[in-house]
XYZ file of N, CA, C and O in Angstrom:
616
model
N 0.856 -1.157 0.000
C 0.000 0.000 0.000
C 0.909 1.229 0.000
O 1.701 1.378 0.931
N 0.841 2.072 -0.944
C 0.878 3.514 -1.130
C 0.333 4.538 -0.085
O -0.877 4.731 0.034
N 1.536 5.373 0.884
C 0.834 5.814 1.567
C 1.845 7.543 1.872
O 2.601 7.996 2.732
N 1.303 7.943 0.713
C 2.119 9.386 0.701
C 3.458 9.128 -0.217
O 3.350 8.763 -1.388
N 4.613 9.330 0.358
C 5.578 9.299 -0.341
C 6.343 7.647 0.368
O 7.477 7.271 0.071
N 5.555 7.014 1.157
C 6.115 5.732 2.036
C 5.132 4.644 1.294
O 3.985 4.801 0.876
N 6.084 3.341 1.272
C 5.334 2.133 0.815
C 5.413 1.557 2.566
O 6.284 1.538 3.436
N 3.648 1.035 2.434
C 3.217 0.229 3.565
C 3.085 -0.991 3.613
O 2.161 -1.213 2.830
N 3.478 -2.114 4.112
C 3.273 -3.649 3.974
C 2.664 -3.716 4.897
O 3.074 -3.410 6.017
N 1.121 -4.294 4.526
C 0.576 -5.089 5.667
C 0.488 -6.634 5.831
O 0.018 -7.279 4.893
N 0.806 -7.118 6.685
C 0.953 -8.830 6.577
C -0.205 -8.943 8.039
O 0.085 -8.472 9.139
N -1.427 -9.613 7.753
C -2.490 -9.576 8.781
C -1.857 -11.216 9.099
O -1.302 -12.058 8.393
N -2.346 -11.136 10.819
C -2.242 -12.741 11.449
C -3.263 -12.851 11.647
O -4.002 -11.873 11.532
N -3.636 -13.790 11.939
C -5.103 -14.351 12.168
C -5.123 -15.349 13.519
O -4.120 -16.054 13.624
N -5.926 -15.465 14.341
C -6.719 -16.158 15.855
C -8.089 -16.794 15.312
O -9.159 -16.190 15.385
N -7.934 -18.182 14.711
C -9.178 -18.844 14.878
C -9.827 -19.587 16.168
O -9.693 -20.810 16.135
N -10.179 -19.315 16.755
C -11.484 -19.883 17.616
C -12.345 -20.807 17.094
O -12.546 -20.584 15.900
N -13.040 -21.930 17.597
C -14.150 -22.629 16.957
C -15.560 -22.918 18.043
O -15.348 -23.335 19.182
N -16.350 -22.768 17.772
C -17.472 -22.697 18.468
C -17.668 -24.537 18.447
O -17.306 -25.223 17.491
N -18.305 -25.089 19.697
C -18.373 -25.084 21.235
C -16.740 -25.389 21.416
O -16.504 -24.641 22.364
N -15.745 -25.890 21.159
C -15.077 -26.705 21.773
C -13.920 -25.584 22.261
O -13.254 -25.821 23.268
N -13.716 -24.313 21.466
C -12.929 -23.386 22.109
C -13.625 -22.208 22.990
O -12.756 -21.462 23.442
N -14.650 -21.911 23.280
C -15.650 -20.869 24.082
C -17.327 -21.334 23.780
O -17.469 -21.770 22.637
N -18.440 -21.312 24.508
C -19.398 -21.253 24.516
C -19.977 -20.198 23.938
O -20.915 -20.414 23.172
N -19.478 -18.656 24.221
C -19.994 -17.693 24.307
C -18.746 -16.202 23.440
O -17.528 -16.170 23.616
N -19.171 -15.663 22.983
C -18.492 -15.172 22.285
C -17.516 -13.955 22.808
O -16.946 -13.198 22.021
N -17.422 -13.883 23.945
C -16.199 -12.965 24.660
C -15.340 -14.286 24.583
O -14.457 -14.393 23.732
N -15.613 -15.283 25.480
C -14.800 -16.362 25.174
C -14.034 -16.860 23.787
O -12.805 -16.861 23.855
N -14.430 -17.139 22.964
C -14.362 -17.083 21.612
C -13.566 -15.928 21.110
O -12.794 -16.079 20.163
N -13.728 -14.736 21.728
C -13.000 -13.715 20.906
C -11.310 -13.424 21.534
O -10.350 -12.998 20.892
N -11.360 -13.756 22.755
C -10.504 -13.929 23.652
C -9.398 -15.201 23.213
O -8.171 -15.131 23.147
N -9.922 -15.885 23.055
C -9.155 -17.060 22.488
C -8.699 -16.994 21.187
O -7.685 -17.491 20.697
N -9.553 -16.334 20.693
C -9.267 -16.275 18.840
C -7.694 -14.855 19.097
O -6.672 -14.936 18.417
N -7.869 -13.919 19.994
C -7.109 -12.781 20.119
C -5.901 -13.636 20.399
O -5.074 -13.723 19.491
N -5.679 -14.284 21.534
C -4.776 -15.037 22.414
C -3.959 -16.122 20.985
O -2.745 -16.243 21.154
N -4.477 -16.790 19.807
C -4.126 -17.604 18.893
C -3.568 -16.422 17.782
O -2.517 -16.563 17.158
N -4.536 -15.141 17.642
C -3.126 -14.202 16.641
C -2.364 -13.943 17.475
O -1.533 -13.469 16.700
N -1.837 -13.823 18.568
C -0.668 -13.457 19.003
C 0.239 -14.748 18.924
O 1.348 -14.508 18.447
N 0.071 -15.751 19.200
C 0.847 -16.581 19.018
C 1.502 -16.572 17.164
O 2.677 -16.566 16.796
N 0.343 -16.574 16.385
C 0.486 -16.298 15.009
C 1.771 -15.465 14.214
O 2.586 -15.640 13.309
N 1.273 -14.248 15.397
C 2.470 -13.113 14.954
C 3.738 -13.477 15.527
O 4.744 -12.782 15.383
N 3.702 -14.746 16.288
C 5.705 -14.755 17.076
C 5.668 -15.962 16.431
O 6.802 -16.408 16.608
N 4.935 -16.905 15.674
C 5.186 -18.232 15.079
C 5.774 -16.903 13.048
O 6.896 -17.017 12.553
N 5.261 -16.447 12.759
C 5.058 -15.968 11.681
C 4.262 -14.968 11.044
O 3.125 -15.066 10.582
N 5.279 -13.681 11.108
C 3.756 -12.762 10.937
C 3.039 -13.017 9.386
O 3.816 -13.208 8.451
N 1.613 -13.020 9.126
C 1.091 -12.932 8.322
C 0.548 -14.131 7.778
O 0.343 -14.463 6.610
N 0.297 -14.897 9.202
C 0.140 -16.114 9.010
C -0.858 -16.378 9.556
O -1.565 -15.409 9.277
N -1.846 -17.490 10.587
C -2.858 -18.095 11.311
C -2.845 -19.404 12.341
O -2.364 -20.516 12.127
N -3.456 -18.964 13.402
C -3.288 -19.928 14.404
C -4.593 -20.801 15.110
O -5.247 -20.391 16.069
N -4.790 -21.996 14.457
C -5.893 -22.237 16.027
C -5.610 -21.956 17.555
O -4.471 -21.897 18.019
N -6.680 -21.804 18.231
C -6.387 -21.708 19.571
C -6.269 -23.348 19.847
O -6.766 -24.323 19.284
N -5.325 -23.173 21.042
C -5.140 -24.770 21.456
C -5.323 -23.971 22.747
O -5.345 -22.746 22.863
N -5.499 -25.279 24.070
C -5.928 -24.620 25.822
C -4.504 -24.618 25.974
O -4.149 -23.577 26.526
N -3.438 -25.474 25.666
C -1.840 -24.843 26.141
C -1.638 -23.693 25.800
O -0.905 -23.091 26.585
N -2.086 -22.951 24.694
C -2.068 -21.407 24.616
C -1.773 -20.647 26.318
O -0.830 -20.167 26.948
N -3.154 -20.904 26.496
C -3.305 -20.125 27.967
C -2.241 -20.430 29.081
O -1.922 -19.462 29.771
N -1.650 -21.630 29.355
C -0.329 -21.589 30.177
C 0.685 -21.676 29.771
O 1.573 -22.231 30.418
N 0.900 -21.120 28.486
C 2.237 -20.956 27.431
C 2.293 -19.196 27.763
O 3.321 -18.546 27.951
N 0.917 -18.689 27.769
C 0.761 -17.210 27.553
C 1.350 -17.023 28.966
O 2.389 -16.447 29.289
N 0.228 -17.791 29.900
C 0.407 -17.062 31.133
C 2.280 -16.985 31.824
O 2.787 -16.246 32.668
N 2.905 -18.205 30.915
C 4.231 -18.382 31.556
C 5.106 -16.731 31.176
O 5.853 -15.960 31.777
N 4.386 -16.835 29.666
C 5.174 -15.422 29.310
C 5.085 -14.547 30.407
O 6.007 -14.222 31.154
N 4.057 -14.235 30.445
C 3.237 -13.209 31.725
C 3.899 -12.805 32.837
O 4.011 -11.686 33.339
N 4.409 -14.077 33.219
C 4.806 -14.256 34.569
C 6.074 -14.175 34.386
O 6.446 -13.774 35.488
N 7.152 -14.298 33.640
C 8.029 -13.922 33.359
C 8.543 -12.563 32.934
O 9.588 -12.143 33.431
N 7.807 -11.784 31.962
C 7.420 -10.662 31.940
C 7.492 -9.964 33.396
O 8.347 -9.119 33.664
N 6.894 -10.232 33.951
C 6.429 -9.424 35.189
C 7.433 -9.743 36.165
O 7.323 -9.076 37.194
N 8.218 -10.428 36.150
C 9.048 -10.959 37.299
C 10.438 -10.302 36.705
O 11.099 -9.568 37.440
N 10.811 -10.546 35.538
C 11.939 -9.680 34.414
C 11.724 -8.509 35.020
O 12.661 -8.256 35.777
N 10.796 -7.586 35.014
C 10.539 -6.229 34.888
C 10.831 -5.602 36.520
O 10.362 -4.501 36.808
N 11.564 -6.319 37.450
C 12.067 -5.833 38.838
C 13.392 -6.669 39.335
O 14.020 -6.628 40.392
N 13.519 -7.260 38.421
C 14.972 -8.253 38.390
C 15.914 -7.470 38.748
O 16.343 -7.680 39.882
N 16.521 -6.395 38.001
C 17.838 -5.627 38.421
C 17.652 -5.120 39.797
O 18.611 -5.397 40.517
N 16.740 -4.486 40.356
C 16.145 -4.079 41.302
C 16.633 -4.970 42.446
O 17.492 -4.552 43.222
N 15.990 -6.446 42.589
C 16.347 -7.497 43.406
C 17.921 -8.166 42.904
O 18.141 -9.286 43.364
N 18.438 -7.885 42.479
C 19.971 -8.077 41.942
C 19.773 -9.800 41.760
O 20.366 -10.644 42.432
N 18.853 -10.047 40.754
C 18.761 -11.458 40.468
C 20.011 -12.113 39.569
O 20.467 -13.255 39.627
N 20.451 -10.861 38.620
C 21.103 -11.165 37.154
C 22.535 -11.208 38.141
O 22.746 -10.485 39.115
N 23.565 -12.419 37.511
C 24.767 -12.689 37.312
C 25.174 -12.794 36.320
O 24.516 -13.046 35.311
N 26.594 -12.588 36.395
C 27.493 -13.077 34.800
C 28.634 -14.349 35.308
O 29.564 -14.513 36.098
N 27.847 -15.090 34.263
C 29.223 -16.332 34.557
C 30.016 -15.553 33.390
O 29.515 -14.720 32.634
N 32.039 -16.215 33.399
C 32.635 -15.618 33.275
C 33.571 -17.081 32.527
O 34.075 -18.009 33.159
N 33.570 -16.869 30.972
C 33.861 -18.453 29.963
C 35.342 -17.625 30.014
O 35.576 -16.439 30.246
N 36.243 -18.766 29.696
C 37.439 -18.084 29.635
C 37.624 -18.859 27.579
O 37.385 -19.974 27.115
N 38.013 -17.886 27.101
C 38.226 -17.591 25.412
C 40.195 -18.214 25.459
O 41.175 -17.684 25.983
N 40.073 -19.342 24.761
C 41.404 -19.880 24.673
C 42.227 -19.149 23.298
O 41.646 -18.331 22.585
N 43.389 -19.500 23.101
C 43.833 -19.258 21.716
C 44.734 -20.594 21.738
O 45.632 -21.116 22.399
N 43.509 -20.942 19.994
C 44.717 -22.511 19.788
C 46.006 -22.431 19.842
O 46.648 -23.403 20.241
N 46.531 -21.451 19.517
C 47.734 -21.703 18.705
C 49.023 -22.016 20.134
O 49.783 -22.983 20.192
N 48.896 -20.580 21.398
C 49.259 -20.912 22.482
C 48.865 -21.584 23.660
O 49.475 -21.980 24.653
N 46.993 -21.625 23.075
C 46.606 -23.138 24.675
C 46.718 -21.542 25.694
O 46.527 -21.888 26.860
N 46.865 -20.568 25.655
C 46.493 -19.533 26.942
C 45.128 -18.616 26.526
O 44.503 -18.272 25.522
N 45.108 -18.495 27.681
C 43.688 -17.608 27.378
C 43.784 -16.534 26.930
O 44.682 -15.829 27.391
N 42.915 -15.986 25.871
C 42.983 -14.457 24.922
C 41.760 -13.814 25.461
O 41.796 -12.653 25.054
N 40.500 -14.030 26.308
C 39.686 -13.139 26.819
C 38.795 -13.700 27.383
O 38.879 -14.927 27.344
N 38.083 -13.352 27.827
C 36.749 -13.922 28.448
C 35.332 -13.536 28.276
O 34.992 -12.358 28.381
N 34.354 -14.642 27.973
C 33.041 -14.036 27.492
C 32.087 -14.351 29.047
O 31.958 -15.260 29.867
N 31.621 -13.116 28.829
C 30.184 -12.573 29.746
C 29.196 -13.358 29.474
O 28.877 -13.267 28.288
N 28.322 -14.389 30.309
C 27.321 -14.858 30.343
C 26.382 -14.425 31.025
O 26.558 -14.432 32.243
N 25.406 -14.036 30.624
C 23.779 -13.729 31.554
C 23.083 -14.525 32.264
O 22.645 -15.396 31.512
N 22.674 -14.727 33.545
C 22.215 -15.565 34.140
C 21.096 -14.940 34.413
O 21.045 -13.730 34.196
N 20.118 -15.535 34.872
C 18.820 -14.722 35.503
C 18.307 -15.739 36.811
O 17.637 -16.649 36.323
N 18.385 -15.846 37.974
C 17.927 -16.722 38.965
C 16.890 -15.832 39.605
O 17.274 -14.727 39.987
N 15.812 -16.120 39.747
C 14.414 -15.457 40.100
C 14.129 -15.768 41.129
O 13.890 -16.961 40.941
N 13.938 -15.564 42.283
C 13.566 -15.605 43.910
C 12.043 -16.507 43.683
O 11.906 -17.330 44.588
N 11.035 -16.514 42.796
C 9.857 -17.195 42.399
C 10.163 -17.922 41.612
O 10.263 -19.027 42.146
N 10.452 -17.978 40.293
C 11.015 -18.793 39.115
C 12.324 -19.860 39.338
O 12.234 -21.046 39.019
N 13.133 -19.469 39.730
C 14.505 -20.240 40.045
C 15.164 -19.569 38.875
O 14.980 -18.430 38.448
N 15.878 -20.402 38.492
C 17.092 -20.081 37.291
C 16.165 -20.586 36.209
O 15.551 -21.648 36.113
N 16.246 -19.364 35.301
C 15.774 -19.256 34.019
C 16.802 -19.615 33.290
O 17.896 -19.559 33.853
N 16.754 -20.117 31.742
C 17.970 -19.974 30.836
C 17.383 -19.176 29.887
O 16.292 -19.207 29.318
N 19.017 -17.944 29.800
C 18.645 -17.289 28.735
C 17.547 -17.157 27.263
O 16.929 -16.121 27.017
N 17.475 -18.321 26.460
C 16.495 -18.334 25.704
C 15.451 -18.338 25.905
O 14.592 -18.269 25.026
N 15.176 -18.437 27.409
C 13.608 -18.136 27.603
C 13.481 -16.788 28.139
O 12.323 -16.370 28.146
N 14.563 -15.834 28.686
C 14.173 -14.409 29.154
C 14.418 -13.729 28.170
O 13.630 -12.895 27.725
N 15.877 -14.056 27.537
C 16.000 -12.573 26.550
C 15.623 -12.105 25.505
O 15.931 -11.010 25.033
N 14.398 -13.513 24.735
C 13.225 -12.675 23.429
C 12.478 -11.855 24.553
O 12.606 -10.691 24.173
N 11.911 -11.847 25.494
C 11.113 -11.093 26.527
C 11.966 -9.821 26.797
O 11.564 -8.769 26.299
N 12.664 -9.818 27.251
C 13.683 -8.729 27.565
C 13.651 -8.048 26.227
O 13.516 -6.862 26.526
N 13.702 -8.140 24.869
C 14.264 -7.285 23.999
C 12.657 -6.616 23.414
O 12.527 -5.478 22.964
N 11.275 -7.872 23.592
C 10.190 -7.467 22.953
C 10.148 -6.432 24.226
O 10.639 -5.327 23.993
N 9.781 -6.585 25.145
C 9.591 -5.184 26.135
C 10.333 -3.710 26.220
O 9.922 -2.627 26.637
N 11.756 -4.170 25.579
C 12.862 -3.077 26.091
C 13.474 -2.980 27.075
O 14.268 -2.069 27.312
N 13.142 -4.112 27.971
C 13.818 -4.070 29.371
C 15.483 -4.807 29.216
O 16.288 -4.943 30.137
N 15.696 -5.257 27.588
C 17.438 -5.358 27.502
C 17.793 -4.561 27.433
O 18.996 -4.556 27.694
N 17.115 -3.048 27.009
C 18.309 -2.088 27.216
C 19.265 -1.896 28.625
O 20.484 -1.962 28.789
N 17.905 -1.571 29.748
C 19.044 -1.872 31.010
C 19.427 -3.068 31.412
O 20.303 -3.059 32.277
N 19.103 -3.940 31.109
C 19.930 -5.159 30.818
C 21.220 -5.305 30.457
O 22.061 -5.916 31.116
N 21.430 -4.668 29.249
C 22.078 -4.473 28.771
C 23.191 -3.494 29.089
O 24.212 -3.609 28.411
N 23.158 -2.731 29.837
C 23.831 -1.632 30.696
C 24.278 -2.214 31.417
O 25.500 -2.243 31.562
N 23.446 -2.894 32.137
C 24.153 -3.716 34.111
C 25.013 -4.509 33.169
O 26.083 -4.771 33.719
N 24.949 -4.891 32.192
C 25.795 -6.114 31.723
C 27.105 -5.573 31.462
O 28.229 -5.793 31.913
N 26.592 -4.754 30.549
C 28.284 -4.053 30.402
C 28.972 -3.306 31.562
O 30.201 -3.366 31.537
N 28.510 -2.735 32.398
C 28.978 -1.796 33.517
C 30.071 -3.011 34.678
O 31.154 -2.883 35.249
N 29.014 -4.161 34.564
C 29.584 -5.746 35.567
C 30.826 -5.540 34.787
O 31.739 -4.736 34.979
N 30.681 -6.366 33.937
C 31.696 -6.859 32.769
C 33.178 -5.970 32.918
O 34.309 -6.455 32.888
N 32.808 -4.515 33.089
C 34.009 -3.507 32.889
C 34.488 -3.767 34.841
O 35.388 -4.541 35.167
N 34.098 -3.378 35.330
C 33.985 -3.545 36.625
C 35.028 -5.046 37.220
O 35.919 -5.150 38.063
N 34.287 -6.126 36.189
C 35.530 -7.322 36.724
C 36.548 -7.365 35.979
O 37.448 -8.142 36.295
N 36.700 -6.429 34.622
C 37.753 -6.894 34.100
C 38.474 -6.134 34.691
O 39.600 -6.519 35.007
N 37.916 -4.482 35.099
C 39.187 -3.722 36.165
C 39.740 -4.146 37.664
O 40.427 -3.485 38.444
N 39.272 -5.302 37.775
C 39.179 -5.408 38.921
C 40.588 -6.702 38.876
O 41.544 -6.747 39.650
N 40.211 -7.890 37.406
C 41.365 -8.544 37.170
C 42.563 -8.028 36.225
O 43.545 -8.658 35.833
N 42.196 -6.718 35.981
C 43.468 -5.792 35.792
C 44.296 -5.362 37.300
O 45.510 -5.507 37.441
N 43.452 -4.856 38.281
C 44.338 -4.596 39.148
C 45.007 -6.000 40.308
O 45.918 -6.028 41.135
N 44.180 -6.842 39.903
C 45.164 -7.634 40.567
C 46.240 -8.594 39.836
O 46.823 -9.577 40.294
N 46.347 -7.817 38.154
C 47.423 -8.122 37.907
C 47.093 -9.950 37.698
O 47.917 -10.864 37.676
N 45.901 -9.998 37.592
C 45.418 -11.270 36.345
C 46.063 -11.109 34.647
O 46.095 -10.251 33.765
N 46.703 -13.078 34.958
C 48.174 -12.893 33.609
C 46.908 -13.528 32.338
O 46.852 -14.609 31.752
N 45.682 -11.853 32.257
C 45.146 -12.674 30.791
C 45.518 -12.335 29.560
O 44.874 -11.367 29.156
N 46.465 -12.830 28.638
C 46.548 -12.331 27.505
C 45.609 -11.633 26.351
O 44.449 -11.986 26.135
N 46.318 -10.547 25.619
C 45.760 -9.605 24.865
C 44.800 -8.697 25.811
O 44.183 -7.887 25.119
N 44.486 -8.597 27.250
C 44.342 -7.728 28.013
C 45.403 -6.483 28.278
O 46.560 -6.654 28.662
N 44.980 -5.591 28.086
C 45.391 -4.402 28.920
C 44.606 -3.225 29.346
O 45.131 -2.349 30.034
């Protein structure tokens, strides 16, 4: 679609519902049919979904994750494990990679692939993303001053 001097793509998802076996009544029905395009649009936008009832505790897990993500830094849930980066050639270490952890006081330990599509659809990786780097600088100055022998560091 033509829309001024901008081309518009619309790609519609679709939430099918089926009468009796997904709602009786049509808030029900519409609710469910809503709840199946959203799944639609993170399976494929421009595509279509039946509602299935795991929907609803697939959704609600998001939910609850969502909502528990969104005060994490706050409760200082997030750690960084700390991989040490070899180099073949000398077998010594050339750097170290930052891992994200998330351990939730309700949830337990999450693994990354299940928080950080959540974290980036919300925006809450940006400060995520901050504490991460701020840690990160923080231990590497920290195994700078004690004179940690990591190569290609300085």
């Amino acid at each position: 679609m033509q829309l001024a001097t901008n081309s518009l793509v619309v790609s519609p998802s679709v939430g099918i519902a089926l009468f009796p076996q997904d709602g009786a009544d049509a808030a029900t029905l519409l609710r469910n049919a809503d709840l199946a395009m959203y799944f639609a649009k993170r399976k494929n936008p421009g595509t279509f979904a039946y509602y299935d009832v795991a929907m609803n505790s697939v959704a609600l897990h998001r939910f609850t994750i969502e909502g528990r993500l969104r005060g994490a830094l706050e409760r200082n849930e997030f750690t960084l494990d700390y991989q040490p980066q070899f180099d073949v050639r000398s077998g010594g270490i050339s750097g170290m990679e930052a891992l994200l952890r998330w351990t939730s006081d309700e949830l337990g330990a999450l693994p990354p692939t299940e928080f950080i599509p959540i974290a980036e659809e919300t925006g809450l990786i940006l400060s995520i993303g901050e504490w991460v780097l701020r840690s990160a600088c923080r231990q590497a100055k920290a195994w700078q001053d004690e004179a940690c022998p990591l190569v290609g560091w300085r």
